[in-house]
Amino acid sequence: MNFDLVIRNGTVATASEVFKADVGVRGGRIAALGEGLAAGREEIDAAGLLVLPGGVDGHVHFDQPTGDESVMADDFLTGTRSAAFGGTTTVLPFACQEKGKTLRAAVDDYHRRAAGKPLIDYAFHLIVTDPTEQVLGQELPALIREGYTSFKIYMTYDALKLNDRQILEVLDIARSEGAMVMMHAENADCIAWLTEKLERAGQTAPYFHGVSRPRVAEREATHRAISLAELVDVPILIVHVSGADAVEQIRWAQGRGLRIYAETCPQYLFLTADDLGGEGFEGAKCICSPPPRDAANQKVIWDGLTGGAFQVFSSDHAPFRFDGPGGKKVHGDKAPFRCVPNGIPGVETRLPLLFSEGVMKGRMELTKFVELTAANPARMYGLHPRKGTIAVGADADIALWDPSRTVTITNGILHHNVDYTPYEGIEVTGWPVVTLSRGEVICRDGELLAAPGRGEFLPCGLPAPARPKGSPAPVLPF
Ligand code: DUC
Ligand code: ZN
Ligand code: ZN
Ligand code: ZN
């Protein structure tokens, strides 16, 4: 029984085990795990390396129109290239409905944007901004059945937000169709009121972006989202959780037995409000929502990652250049924070940062790292067990990590199309040196070996974690 490829002598890790095994690949899938596998047409010696499932980044933005003059710097080629070099082999970008247009139009538009570009496999989350009768009654259920089984809704931003009544209606559809709802939980009126007050006082520098979005605004919306989900009896996943107060609400809900899941991101472990200060307009590089907090909140986020409050760790890669067209300075380098494009890049640095500070510094077991960055996102979004694990039958999406390699992160070594990284100068230990997608080596030692367009669109199954508590259906793994 010959293999197309055998990865020999490595240490394999999944979300549950770490073990020595060779990995045999045939037809793009993992065909065998064991010692002394028969020869492969190709062989990779992984002695001294970790053999991890390729990362699944459940939250990225590529080529997403912003509704104003700002422009995302990464498309489906540069975004997936950056992901691949960072050890990620599956991404879930968003297809965002424009108010006044249909959801179907969004899906068609984003497939056109992706066409011919992705280097790795991808699925779409929808963003529902305009839940008309047609969207709720026809489009959303039809799209869920076609494999768009997760969608995001917003409690803030005028162009995106839903009111509580609309949220209830959308949650009800998610419940009946079995989709996973991702919630952006910040109180819009608190933010608008504070923003106006700050502007009247002339406090418009990037630093005040953080002041305008305090933890209490996140806490209130998090609690409200949980309450609305409880009322409907549907699981939800609260995205980009930044601070202790929101974590407290999430733990409270989980402690009551509610199916409330949560995501956090590198910016809430590695950046603080002070990074929005800095010289002149530099702080704009770190403007994202919710904003980074402080060291005490970073500690709570770490504890939530290791202690089970969080299920997924995503990048929320939202790429805008600092200089150049459509970037952070689109309204000038003295623009009030309200006009600065919101988001930071991170699809390539997500895994190395968590690996180094988490696994290598002894905060987190390797199995937990795999769970948070690959296995759980695949489960939450209906891609398990095809993605996110190393198991017979799974896609051979694999990253080989050198745990002894020390790298200083600089923008020059990254492969996105953004002209900065918020993590400039951070030294990490452990780096993905080879990335395979469906058995094909797509990156090796800094070299890109894949052709644009090779990444496949993944229709998603109904995620088991999205099943309501009160569901009459048996919860079986098939
Ligand atoms: N929410 C996101 O998910 N990404 C960027 C900005 C935001 O508010
Ligand atoms: Zn303008
Ligand atoms: Zn958001
Ligand atoms: Zn996002």
PDB file of C-alpha atoms and ligand atoms in Angstrom, residues 59 61 152-154 157 183-186 239-240 289-290 316, ligand 3:
ATOM      1  CA  HIS A  59     -12.470  34.947  11.726  1.00  0.00           C
ATOM      2  CA  HIS A  61     -11.777  39.686   6.614  1.00  0.00           C
ATOM      3  CA  LYS A 152     -22.334  37.078  12.232  1.00  0.00           C
ATOM      4  CA  ILE A 153     -24.603  39.797  13.530  1.00  0.00           C
ATOM      5  CA  TYR A 154     -23.632  43.145  14.994  1.00  0.00           C
ATOM      6  CA  TYR A 157     -22.066  50.175  13.796  1.00  0.00           C
ATOM      7  CA  MET A 183     -22.205  38.040  17.902  1.00  0.00           C
ATOM      8  CA  HIS A 184     -20.336  41.329  17.878  1.00  0.00           C
ATOM      9  CA  ALA A 185     -21.296  42.494  21.363  1.00  0.00           C
ATOM     10  CA  GLU A 186     -20.787  46.189  22.079  1.00  0.00           C
ATOM     11  CA  VAL A 239     -16.565  37.002  18.983  1.00  0.00           C
ATOM     12  CA  HIS A 240     -13.442  39.039  19.773  1.00  0.00           C
ATOM     13  CA  SER A 289     -12.998  46.915  18.060  1.00  0.00           C
ATOM     14  CA  PRO A 290     -13.351  46.063  20.842  1.00  0.00           C
ATOM     15  CA  ASP A 316      -9.884  38.853  13.294  1.00  0.00           C
TER      16      ASP A 316
HETATM   17 ZN    ZN B   3     -16.889  42.430  15.115  1.00  0.00          ZN
END
